[in-house]
GROMACS .gro file of C-alpha atoms in nm:
model
  463
    1UNK     CA    1   0.925   0.605   0.975
    2UNK     CA    2   0.875   0.410   0.652
    3UNK     CA    3   1.071   0.092   0.584
    4UNK     CA    4   1.148  -0.029   0.234
    5UNK     CA    5   1.049  -0.372   0.109
    6UNK     CA    6   1.414  -0.477   0.139
    7UNK     CA    7   1.428  -0.409   0.513
    8UNK     CA    8   1.083  -0.552   0.570
    9UNK     CA    9   1.203  -0.883   0.425
   10UNK     CA   10   1.515  -0.872   0.643
   11UNK     CA   11   1.304  -0.796   0.950
   12UNK     CA   12   1.068  -1.084   0.865
   13UNK     CA   13   1.365  -1.318   0.809
   14UNK     CA   14   1.523  -1.222   1.144
   15UNK     CA   15   1.190  -1.262   1.320
   16UNK     CA   16   1.148  -1.612   1.172
   17UNK     CA   17   1.503  -1.708   1.270
   18UNK     CA   18   1.466  -1.587   1.629
   19UNK     CA   19   1.122  -1.740   1.672
   20UNK     CA   20   1.261  -2.068   1.537
   21UNK     CA   21   1.554  -2.045   1.781
   22UNK     CA   22   1.319  -1.994   2.075
   23UNK     CA   23   1.091  -2.276   1.956
   24UNK     CA   24   1.385  -2.515   1.909
   25UNK     CA   25   1.526  -2.422   2.250
   26UNK     CA   26   1.193  -2.491   2.420
   27UNK     CA   27   1.140  -2.813   2.227
   28UNK     CA   28   1.495  -2.932   2.297
   29UNK     CA   29   1.448  -2.878   2.669
   30UNK     CA   30   1.121  -3.073   2.655
   31UNK     CA   31   1.199  -3.349   2.403
   32UNK     CA   32   1.575  -3.410   2.401
   33UNK     CA   33   1.587  -3.556   2.749
   34UNK     CA   34   1.338  -3.837   2.666
   35UNK     CA   35   1.534  -3.898   2.344
   36UNK     CA   36   1.867  -3.922   2.530
   37UNK     CA   37   1.714  -4.144   2.797
   38UNK     CA   38   1.564  -4.372   2.531
   39UNK     CA   39   1.899  -4.388   2.351
   40UNK     CA   40   2.078  -4.477   2.676
   41UNK     CA   41   1.822  -4.749   2.741
   42UNK     CA   42   1.884  -4.892   2.394
   43UNK     CA   43   2.261  -4.899   2.455
   44UNK     CA   44   2.210  -5.070   2.789
   45UNK     CA   45   1.991  -5.338   2.632
   46UNK     CA   46   2.239  -5.395   2.347
   47UNK     CA   47   2.539  -5.425   2.579
   48UNK     CA   48   2.351  -5.661   2.811
   49UNK     CA   49   2.377  -5.924   2.542
   50UNK     CA   50   2.748  -5.853   2.484
   51UNK     CA   51   2.826  -5.876   2.856
   52UNK     CA   52   2.630  -6.198   2.884
   53UNK     CA   53   2.832  -6.348   2.598
   54UNK     CA   54   3.163  -6.230   2.742
   55UNK     CA   55   3.092  -6.413   3.069
   56UNK     CA   56   3.061  -6.742   2.883
   57UNK     CA   57   3.355  -6.701   2.643
   58UNK     CA   58   3.701  -6.704   2.801
   59UNK     CA   59   3.851  -6.524   2.498
   60UNK     CA   60   3.652  -6.208   2.574
   61UNK     CA   61   3.747  -5.993   2.870
   62UNK     CA   62   3.437  -5.870   3.054
   63UNK     CA   63   3.625  -5.565   3.186
   64UNK     CA   64   3.706  -5.458   2.828
   65UNK     CA   65   3.338  -5.461   2.730
   66UNK     CA   66   3.247  -5.262   3.042
   67UNK     CA   67   3.523  -5.009   2.975
   68UNK     CA   68   3.407  -4.965   2.614
   69UNK     CA   69   3.053  -4.895   2.732
   70UNK     CA   70   3.178  -4.638   2.982
   71UNK     CA   71   3.410  -4.458   2.742
   72UNK     CA   72   3.170  -4.457   2.446
   73UNK     CA   73   2.841  -4.374   2.617
   74UNK     CA   74   2.928  -4.266   2.970
   75UNK     CA   75   2.742  -4.561   3.117
   76UNK     CA   76   2.891  -4.700   3.436
   77UNK     CA   77   2.847  -5.080   3.448
   78UNK     CA   78   2.909  -5.343   3.715
   79UNK     CA   79   2.845  -5.714   3.725
   80UNK     CA   80   2.740  -5.807   4.078
   81UNK     CA   81   2.627  -6.118   4.254
   82UNK     CA   82   2.298  -6.171   4.433
   83UNK     CA   83   2.440  -6.004   4.745
   84UNK     CA   84   2.529  -5.687   4.557
   85UNK     CA   85   2.904  -5.753   4.565
   86UNK     CA   86   3.091  -5.630   4.251
   87UNK     CA   87   3.243  -5.917   4.057
   88UNK     CA   88   3.331  -5.736   3.733
   89UNK     CA   89   3.381  -5.366   3.681
   90UNK     CA   90   3.517  -5.124   3.419
   91UNK     CA   91   3.761  -5.030   3.699
   92UNK     CA   92   3.955  -5.334   3.810
   93UNK     CA   93   4.037  -5.189   4.153
   94UNK     CA   94   3.667  -5.207   4.244
   95UNK     CA   95   3.658  -5.584   4.209
   96UNK     CA   96   3.800  -5.638   4.555
   97UNK     CA   97   3.578  -5.777   4.828
   98UNK     CA   98   3.365  -5.495   4.967
   99UNK     CA   99   3.033  -5.418   5.122
  100UNK     CA  100   2.726  -5.490   4.909
  101UNK     CA  101   2.668  -5.136   4.776
  102UNK     CA  102   2.429  -5.248   4.495
  103UNK     CA  103   2.206  -5.462   4.713
  104UNK     CA  104   1.919  -5.208   4.696
  105UNK     CA  105   1.923  -5.216   4.312
  106UNK     CA  106   1.885  -5.591   4.308
  107UNK     CA  107   1.597  -5.561   4.551
  108UNK     CA  108   1.427  -5.306   4.324
  109UNK     CA  109   1.473  -5.540   4.031
  110UNK     CA  110   1.324  -5.834   4.221
  111UNK     CA  111   1.025  -5.626   4.331
  112UNK     CA  112   0.947  -5.438   4.009
  113UNK     CA  113   1.099  -5.634   3.724
  114UNK     CA  114   0.898  -5.652   3.407
  115UNK     CA  115   0.831  -5.929   3.163
  116UNK     CA  116   1.136  -5.818   2.962
  117UNK     CA  117   1.352  -5.928   3.252
  118UNK     CA  118   1.503  -5.587   3.327
  119UNK     CA  119   1.440  -5.290   3.549
  120UNK     CA  120   1.482  -4.934   3.413
  121UNK     CA  121   1.412  -4.626   3.620
  122UNK     CA  122   1.525  -4.267   3.676
  123UNK     CA  123   1.584  -4.215   4.050
  124UNK     CA  124   1.826  -4.083   4.312
  125UNK     CA  125   2.096  -4.341   4.369
  126UNK     CA  126   2.123  -4.401   4.745
  127UNK     CA  127   2.488  -4.503   4.713
  128UNK     CA  128   2.605  -4.152   4.623
  129UNK     CA  129   2.280  -3.945   4.642
  130UNK     CA  130   2.301  -3.853   4.270
  131UNK     CA  131   2.004  -3.863   4.030
  132UNK     CA  132   2.071  -4.136   3.775
  133UNK     CA  133   1.916  -4.364   3.517
  134UNK     CA  134   1.934  -4.710   3.672
  135UNK     CA  135   1.923  -5.029   3.469
  136UNK     CA  136   1.924  -5.373   3.635
  137UNK     CA  137   1.902  -5.707   3.457
  138UNK     CA  138   1.971  -6.064   3.558
  139UNK     CA  139   2.188  -6.240   3.300
  140UNK     CA  140   2.209  -6.584   3.459
  141UNK     CA  141   2.134  -6.752   3.788
  142UNK     CA  142   2.449  -6.610   3.945
  143UNK     CA  143   2.503  -6.249   3.824
  144UNK     CA  144   2.320  -5.922   3.778
  145UNK     CA  145   2.418  -5.634   3.554
  146UNK     CA  146   2.382  -5.292   3.713
  147UNK     CA  147   2.418  -4.994   3.476
  148UNK     CA  148   2.372  -4.628   3.558
  149UNK     CA  149   2.417  -4.296   3.392
  150UNK     CA  150   2.405  -3.961   3.568
  151UNK     CA  151   2.108  -3.745   3.462
  152UNK     CA  152   2.331  -3.441   3.504
  153UNK     CA  153   2.537  -3.560   3.208
  154UNK     CA  154   2.224  -3.578   2.992
  155UNK     CA  155   2.120  -3.231   3.104
  156UNK     CA  156   2.468  -3.106   3.017
  157UNK     CA  157   2.429  -3.257   2.669
  158UNK     CA  158   2.096  -3.078   2.632
  159UNK     CA  159   2.259  -2.748   2.729
  160UNK     CA  160   2.530  -2.805   2.469
  161UNK     CA  161   2.265  -2.870   2.201
  162UNK     CA  162   2.073  -2.557   2.309
  163UNK     CA  163   2.386  -2.342   2.291
  164UNK     CA  164   2.464  -2.492   1.951
  165UNK     CA  165   2.113  -2.403   1.827
  166UNK     CA  166   2.155  -2.045   1.947
  167UNK     CA  167   2.498  -2.010   1.788
  168UNK     CA  168   2.374  -2.156   1.460
  169UNK     CA  169   2.062  -1.935   1.469
  170UNK     CA  170   2.267  -1.618   1.522
  171UNK     CA  171   2.509  -1.726   1.249
  172UNK     CA  172   2.224  -1.792   1.006
  173UNK     CA  173   2.068  -1.454   1.094
  174UNK     CA  174   2.391  -1.266   1.031
  175UNK     CA  175   2.485  -1.455   0.715
  176UNK     CA  176   2.128  -1.438   0.582
  177UNK     CA  177   2.105  -1.063   0.644
  178UNK     CA  178   2.435  -0.998   0.467
  179UNK     CA  179   2.347  -1.225   0.173
  180UNK     CA  180   1.998  -1.076   0.133
  181UNK     CA  181   2.130  -0.718   0.158
  182UNK     CA  182   2.380  -0.784  -0.121
  183UNK     CA  183   2.141  -0.992  -0.332
  184UNK     CA  184   1.839  -0.759  -0.300
  185UNK     CA  185   2.021  -0.430  -0.368
  186UNK     CA  186   1.985  -0.454  -0.744
  187UNK     CA  187   1.626  -0.570  -0.705
  188UNK     CA  188   1.523  -0.284  -0.473
  189UNK     CA  189   1.713  -0.028  -0.680
  190UNK     CA  190   1.522  -0.143  -0.989
  191UNK     CA  191   1.192  -0.124  -0.799
  192UNK     CA  192   1.270   0.229  -0.677
  193UNK     CA  193   1.357   0.337  -1.030
  194UNK     CA  194   1.037   0.183  -1.166
  195UNK     CA  195   0.837   0.358  -0.894
  196UNK     CA  196   0.995   0.694  -0.978
  197UNK     CA  197   0.945   0.653  -1.352
  198UNK     CA  198   0.581   0.541  -1.320
  199UNK     CA  199   0.520   0.845  -1.099
  200UNK     CA  200   0.669   1.064  -1.373
  201UNK     CA  201   0.450   0.883  -1.626
  202UNK     CA  202   0.146   0.981  -1.419
  203UNK     CA  203   0.264   1.341  -1.465
  204UNK     CA  204   0.293   1.282  -1.843
  205UNK     CA  205   0.672   1.280  -1.841
  206UNK     CA  206   0.793   0.995  -2.062
  207UNK     CA  207   1.155   1.096  -2.123
  208UNK     CA  208   1.336   0.859  -1.883
  209UNK     CA  209   1.345   0.482  -1.934
  210UNK     CA  210   1.423   0.198  -1.691
  211UNK     CA  211   1.651  -0.001  -1.925
  212UNK     CA  212   1.681  -0.298  -1.688
  213UNK     CA  213   1.883  -0.565  -1.873
  214UNK     CA  214   1.809  -0.878  -1.668
  215UNK     CA  215   1.599  -1.158  -1.814
  216UNK     CA  216   1.410  -1.239  -1.493
  217UNK     CA  217   1.062  -1.121  -1.387
  218UNK     CA  218   1.194  -0.776  -1.288
  219UNK     CA  219   1.350  -0.732  -1.632
  220UNK     CA  220   1.025  -0.836  -1.801
  221UNK     CA  221   0.829  -0.589  -1.586
  222UNK     CA  222   1.079  -0.311  -1.662
  223UNK     CA  223   1.055  -0.383  -2.034
  224UNK     CA  224   0.675  -0.374  -2.014
  225UNK     CA  225   0.683  -0.036  -1.837
  226UNK     CA  226   0.920   0.106  -2.099
  227UNK     CA  227   0.691  -0.021  -2.376
  228UNK     CA  228   0.388   0.124  -2.198
  229UNK     CA  229   0.569   0.458  -2.164
  230UNK     CA  230   0.639   0.471  -2.537
  231UNK     CA  231   0.282   0.376  -2.625
  232UNK     CA  232   0.134   0.632  -2.386
  233UNK     CA  233   0.367   0.903  -2.514
  234UNK     CA  234   0.268   0.833  -2.875
  235UNK     CA  235  -0.103   0.814  -2.787
  236UNK     CA  236  -0.097   1.139  -2.590
  237UNK     CA  237   0.091   1.319  -2.866
  238UNK     CA  238  -0.166   1.197  -3.119
  239UNK     CA  239  -0.447   1.299  -2.884
  240UNK     CA  240  -0.297   1.647  -2.839
  241UNK     CA  241  -0.269   1.686  -3.216
  242UNK     CA  242  -0.629   1.575  -3.257
  243UNK     CA  243  -0.752   1.815  -2.985
  244UNK     CA  244  -0.555   2.104  -3.134
  245UNK     CA  245  -0.692   2.017  -3.476
  246UNK     CA  246  -1.049   2.023  -3.340
  247UNK     CA  247  -0.989   2.354  -3.162
  248UNK     CA  248  -0.847   2.504  -3.479
  249UNK     CA  249  -1.143   2.367  -3.675
  250UNK     CA  250  -1.392   2.524  -3.431
  251UNK     CA  251  -1.198   2.850  -3.441
  252UNK     CA  252  -1.190   2.853  -3.820
  253UNK     CA  253  -1.559   2.763  -3.853
  254UNK     CA  254  -1.649   3.034  -3.604
  255UNK     CA  255  -1.451   3.289  -3.801
  256UNK     CA  256  -1.617   3.180  -4.124
  257UNK     CA  257  -1.964   3.203  -3.967
  258UNK     CA  258  -1.929   3.565  -3.858
  259UNK     CA  259  -1.930   3.712  -4.208
  260UNK     CA  260  -2.240   3.533  -4.346
  261UNK     CA  261  -2.431   3.595  -4.022
  262UNK     CA  262  -2.354   3.966  -4.042
  263UNK     CA  263  -2.453   3.965  -4.409
  264UNK     CA  264  -2.782   3.784  -4.340
  265UNK     CA  265  -2.868   4.026  -4.061
  266UNK     CA  266  -2.794   4.321  -4.291
  267UNK     CA  267  -3.026   4.185  -4.558
  268UNK     CA  268  -3.297   4.127  -4.298
  269UNK     CA  269  -3.270   4.486  -4.178
  270UNK     CA  270  -3.297   4.609  -4.540
  271UNK     CA  271  -3.603   4.393  -4.597
  272UNK     CA  272  -3.762   4.542  -4.285
  273UNK     CA  273  -3.702   4.893  -4.419
  274UNK     CA  274  -3.846   4.808  -4.760
  275UNK     CA  275  -4.153   4.627  -4.626
  276UNK     CA  276  -4.274   4.852  -4.348
  277UNK     CA  277  -4.637   4.800  -4.446
  278UNK     CA  278  -4.619   4.418  -4.429
  279UNK     CA  279  -4.665   4.342  -4.061
  280UNK     CA  280  -4.631   3.965  -4.106
  281UNK     CA  281  -4.305   3.994  -4.296
  282UNK     CA  282  -4.179   4.245  -4.041
  283UNK     CA  283  -4.239   3.991  -3.762
  284UNK     CA  284  -4.058   3.716  -3.952
  285UNK     CA  285  -3.761   3.943  -4.020
  286UNK     CA  286  -3.746   4.048  -3.656
  287UNK     CA  287  -3.741   3.684  -3.538
  288UNK     CA  288  -3.475   3.597  -3.796
  289UNK     CA  289  -3.264   3.896  -3.686
  290UNK     CA  290  -3.289   3.787  -3.324
  291UNK     CA  291  -3.175   3.439  -3.427
  292UNK     CA  292  -2.880   3.595  -3.607
  293UNK     CA  293  -2.789   3.785  -3.289
  294UNK     CA  294  -2.815   3.459  -3.094
  295UNK     CA  295  -2.591   3.277  -3.340
  296UNK     CA  296  -2.348   3.569  -3.341
  297UNK     CA  297  -2.336   3.559  -2.959
  298UNK     CA  298  -2.266   3.185  -2.970
  299UNK     CA  299  -1.990   3.236  -3.227
  300UNK     CA  300  -1.832   3.510  -3.011
  301UNK     CA  301  -1.835   3.282  -2.708
  302UNK     CA  302  -1.689   2.993  -2.906
  303UNK     CA  303  -1.414   3.215  -3.042
  304UNK     CA  304  -1.331   3.345  -2.695
  305UNK     CA  305  -1.332   2.994  -2.546
  306UNK     CA  306  -1.118   2.864  -2.831
  307UNK     CA  307  -0.876   3.152  -2.786
  308UNK     CA  308  -0.838   3.085  -2.412
  309UNK     CA  309  -0.784   2.711  -2.471
  310UNK     CA  310  -0.513   2.772  -2.728
  311UNK     CA  311  -0.153   2.684  -2.630
  312UNK     CA  312  -0.044   3.026  -2.759
  313UNK     CA  313  -0.284   3.212  -2.531
  314UNK     CA  314  -0.112   3.457  -2.294
  315UNK     CA  315  -0.309   3.603  -2.006
  316UNK     CA  316  -0.204   3.956  -1.915
  317UNK     CA  317  -0.217   3.992  -1.537
  318UNK     CA  318  -0.168   4.290  -1.312
  319UNK     CA  319  -0.214   4.371  -0.946
  320UNK     CA  320  -0.582   4.456  -0.898
  321UNK     CA  321  -0.783   4.548  -0.589
  322UNK     CA  322  -1.094   4.336  -0.550
  323UNK     CA  323  -1.291   4.651  -0.467
  324UNK     CA  324  -1.228   4.768  -0.826
  325UNK     CA  325  -1.370   4.439  -0.955
  326UNK     CA  326  -1.670   4.486  -0.726
  327UNK     CA  327  -1.739   4.833  -0.870
  328UNK     CA  328  -1.716   4.702  -1.227
  329UNK     CA  329  -1.960   4.417  -1.151
  330UNK     CA  330  -2.197   4.661  -0.978
  331UNK     CA  331  -2.204   4.887  -1.285
  332UNK     CA  332  -2.265   4.595  -1.519
  333UNK     CA  333  -2.544   4.438  -1.313
  334UNK     CA  334  -2.724   4.770  -1.269
  335UNK     CA  335  -2.712   4.824  -1.645
  336UNK     CA  336  -2.796   4.469  -1.758
  337UNK     CA  337  -3.028   4.352  -1.477
  338UNK     CA  338  -3.186   4.666  -1.327
  339UNK     CA  339  -3.484   4.479  -1.179
  340UNK     CA  340  -3.282   4.199  -1.016
  341UNK     CA  341  -3.192   4.224  -0.646
  342UNK     CA  342  -2.817   4.172  -0.626
  343UNK     CA  343  -2.606   4.244  -0.315
  344UNK     CA  344  -2.229   4.278  -0.346
  345UNK     CA  345  -1.975   4.264  -0.064
  346UNK     CA  346  -1.608   4.202  -0.148
  347UNK     CA  347  -1.335   4.187   0.113
  348UNK     CA  348  -1.054   4.417   0.002
  349UNK     CA  349  -0.743   4.237  -0.126
  350UNK     CA  350  -0.484   4.277  -0.397
  351UNK     CA  351  -0.466   4.000  -0.656
  352UNK     CA  352  -0.236   3.931  -0.950
  353UNK     CA  353  -0.504   3.861  -1.208
  354UNK     CA  354  -0.673   3.965  -1.528
  355UNK     CA  355  -0.962   4.173  -1.395
  356UNK     CA  356  -1.152   4.157  -1.727
  357UNK     CA  357  -1.157   3.775  -1.721
  358UNK     CA  358  -1.244   3.760  -1.350
  359UNK     CA  359  -1.530   4.005  -1.405
  360UNK     CA  360  -1.654   3.800  -1.701
  361UNK     CA  361  -1.645   3.480  -1.492
  362UNK     CA  362  -1.847   3.638  -1.208
  363UNK     CA  363  -2.094   3.787  -1.454
  364UNK     CA  364  -2.141   3.439  -1.605
  365UNK     CA  365  -2.218   3.309  -1.255
  366UNK     CA  366  -2.468   3.592  -1.202
  367UNK     CA  367  -2.632   3.529  -1.541
  368UNK     CA  368  -2.660   3.159  -1.452
  369UNK     CA  369  -2.811   3.245  -1.110
  370UNK     CA  370  -3.071   3.476  -1.267
  371UNK     CA  371  -3.167   3.218  -1.528
  372UNK     CA  372  -3.202   2.916  -1.298
  373UNK     CA  373  -3.268   3.076  -0.956
  374UNK     CA  374  -3.603   3.156  -0.802
  375UNK     CA  375  -3.763   3.471  -0.935
  376UNK     CA  376  -3.767   3.782  -0.716
  377UNK     CA  377  -3.508   3.630  -0.481
  378UNK     CA  378  -3.193   3.819  -0.396
  379UNK     CA  379  -2.859   3.702  -0.540
  380UNK     CA  380  -2.558   3.743  -0.312
  381UNK     CA  381  -2.217   3.812  -0.464
  382UNK     CA  382  -1.925   3.817  -0.218
  383UNK     CA  383  -1.550   3.773  -0.194
  384UNK     CA  384  -1.318   3.671   0.091
  385UNK     CA  385  -0.954   3.567   0.139
  386UNK     CA  386  -0.891   3.231   0.304
  387UNK     CA  387  -0.606   2.976   0.316
  388UNK     CA  388  -0.385   3.159   0.066
  389UNK     CA  389  -0.667   3.203  -0.187
  390UNK     CA  390  -0.930   3.462  -0.265
  391UNK     CA  391  -1.281   3.319  -0.318
  392UNK     CA  392  -1.552   3.484  -0.527
  393UNK     CA  393  -1.899   3.353  -0.431
  394UNK     CA  394  -2.231   3.383  -0.613
  395UNK     CA  395  -2.526   3.241  -0.415
  396UNK     CA  396  -2.890   3.215  -0.522
  397UNK     CA  397  -3.207   3.043  -0.408
  398UNK     CA  398  -3.314   2.764  -0.639
  399UNK     CA  399  -3.368   2.394  -0.694
  400UNK     CA  400  -3.084   2.187  -0.553
  401UNK     CA  401  -2.842   2.061  -0.817
  402UNK     CA  402  -2.825   1.677  -0.817
  403UNK     CA  403  -2.492   1.543  -0.698
  404UNK     CA  404  -2.439   1.338  -1.016
  405UNK     CA  405  -2.472   1.654  -1.231
  406UNK     CA  406  -2.224   1.875  -1.043
  407UNK     CA  407  -1.918   1.744  -1.225
  408UNK     CA  408  -2.092   1.785  -1.564
  409UNK     CA  409  -2.182   2.151  -1.510
  410UNK     CA  410  -1.838   2.262  -1.628
  411UNK     CA  411  -1.844   2.064  -1.952
  412UNK     CA  412  -1.864   2.253  -2.278
  413UNK     CA  413  -2.221   2.284  -2.417
  414UNK     CA  414  -2.368   2.104  -2.114
  415UNK     CA  415  -2.725   2.193  -2.012
  416UNK     CA  416  -2.907   2.050  -1.716
  417UNK     CA  417  -3.232   2.070  -1.913
  418UNK     CA  418  -3.280   1.711  -2.030
  419UNK     CA  419  -3.529   1.819  -2.298
  420UNK     CA  420  -3.260   2.045  -2.447
  421UNK     CA  421  -3.525   2.307  -2.524
  422UNK     CA  422  -3.407   2.626  -2.683
  423UNK     CA  423  -3.318   2.919  -2.462
  424UNK     CA  424  -3.061   3.195  -2.442
  425UNK     CA  425  -2.803   2.965  -2.284
  426UNK     CA  426  -2.535   2.802  -2.501
  427UNK     CA  427  -2.379   2.582  -2.236
  428UNK     CA  428  -2.047   2.766  -2.262
  429UNK     CA  429  -2.061   3.007  -1.968
  430UNK     CA  430  -1.959   2.772  -1.686
  431UNK     CA  431  -1.694   2.608  -1.906
  432UNK     CA  432  -1.548   2.954  -1.961
  433UNK     CA  433  -1.552   3.020  -1.584
  434UNK     CA  434  -1.359   2.700  -1.524
  435UNK     CA  435  -1.104   2.789  -1.793
  436UNK     CA  436  -1.056   3.137  -1.642
  437UNK     CA  437  -0.995   2.977  -1.301
  438UNK     CA  438  -0.738   2.737  -1.453
  439UNK     CA  439  -0.559   3.027  -1.624
  440UNK     CA  440  -0.521   3.191  -1.282
  441UNK     CA  441  -0.417   2.868  -1.107
  442UNK     CA  442  -0.746   2.848  -0.919
  443UNK     CA  443  -1.050   2.621  -0.914
  444UNK     CA  444  -1.429   2.622  -0.930
  445UNK     CA  445  -1.703   2.429  -0.753
  446UNK     CA  446  -2.061   2.449  -0.633
  447UNK     CA  447  -2.226   2.368  -0.299
  448UNK     CA  448  -2.597   2.318  -0.228
  449UNK     CA  449  -2.738   2.369   0.119
  450UNK     CA  450  -3.084   2.461   0.253
  451UNK     CA  451  -3.216   2.560  -0.089
  452UNK     CA  452  -2.916   2.784  -0.169
  453UNK     CA  453  -2.677   2.705  -0.455
  454UNK     CA  454  -2.337   2.869  -0.409
  455UNK     CA  455  -2.091   2.879  -0.698
  456UNK     CA  456  -1.736   2.990  -0.627
  457UNK     CA  457  -1.414   3.071  -0.810
  458UNK     CA  458  -1.078   3.085  -0.631
  459UNK     CA  459  -0.763   3.277  -0.722
  460UNK     CA  460  -0.428   3.240  -0.540
  461UNK     CA  461  -0.338   3.548  -0.336
  462UNK     CA  462   0.036   3.501  -0.389
  463UNK     CA  463   0.136   3.787  -0.622
   0.00000   0.00000   0.00000
């Protein structure tokens, strides 16, 4: 299943939010407790000074300071004497004479007190068997301050912070997803439209425009694509006109050449008749006549190629049995190449095609195989249906065609002879085969394996 860019961004955003939530939860469980403990210690140190002052100033009630500390920070505070007896408390009913319940804290202070004149430790309070932060400090020669805060309260605060982080994370995820979905809709719609239109441009369809009106980067990109579409459309139209002009020029020149060539050949034949005794002149006239035939053959091929490339060309097709094509090719090869070993084997099938053009294409392949293949080696011509297509094959023994030249074989007037020496080939035959294949909705190609070059032409079998 493919996800659009819009949903990929949402998925990435949600992943970041949830990973951040997990990371903050882990970090809060690891770091918040030391922070809360440090903050409690700071409060205890600050209020030690206030309590010390309140004991020396009659205008300040010690119990009020202790109650403020308890209500504001949850720190329970007692002022006790050296025997651990409570003298001042945030609860006045605890000031009565009682057993020395804080004696062990004073002993801890006396044993472990630091240079700062206080004792601070997280331990289990023996008085009520609850884990607490204990703070003990001596404020004068008579009294000690004993402060404690339950660790369970700090842990409860940490849980509250963790729950808050989770609630905020989920809220951010939901709000962010909704906001991005609304905000990105126009953006993704524009991107989809640009994708569709550029795909149509690749198929040479330039009718539709994006027309995105925004002034941001997307609007600039859309405007650039529309401009590119117009420029490509104009360039392609100009190119088509130029190609059609060149085709028409070739067609017209070819037509104009036929008459003078025929005239020249006629004069040459007359000269031969009138100069039968001049052997040298006879030879020159014969060579010139052969050149006229060669030029006439080239003109005929150019006219036929030009006709097939024309936009007005209509190929007449009919249902034809491949065995009929095989018989036609057999007759032609026996007449034109009687000394060449050619084996034919076509699988019977009915095709919607122009049998004349198909026969011409295969004969061009055979002519090419005879010209460039090894002498006295058999040429195999076959046909078979496969994967919804019918393939015509012509295989011959010969020098392997270089890979870099295979694509150029089908170009008009291409010859693989680098010296471009004169021969009976015009470099049009394979181009004509390719055009015939395109007319029938097929394709051409060549494979080289173990000294055998196999050219093929395919035709769809769907009638």
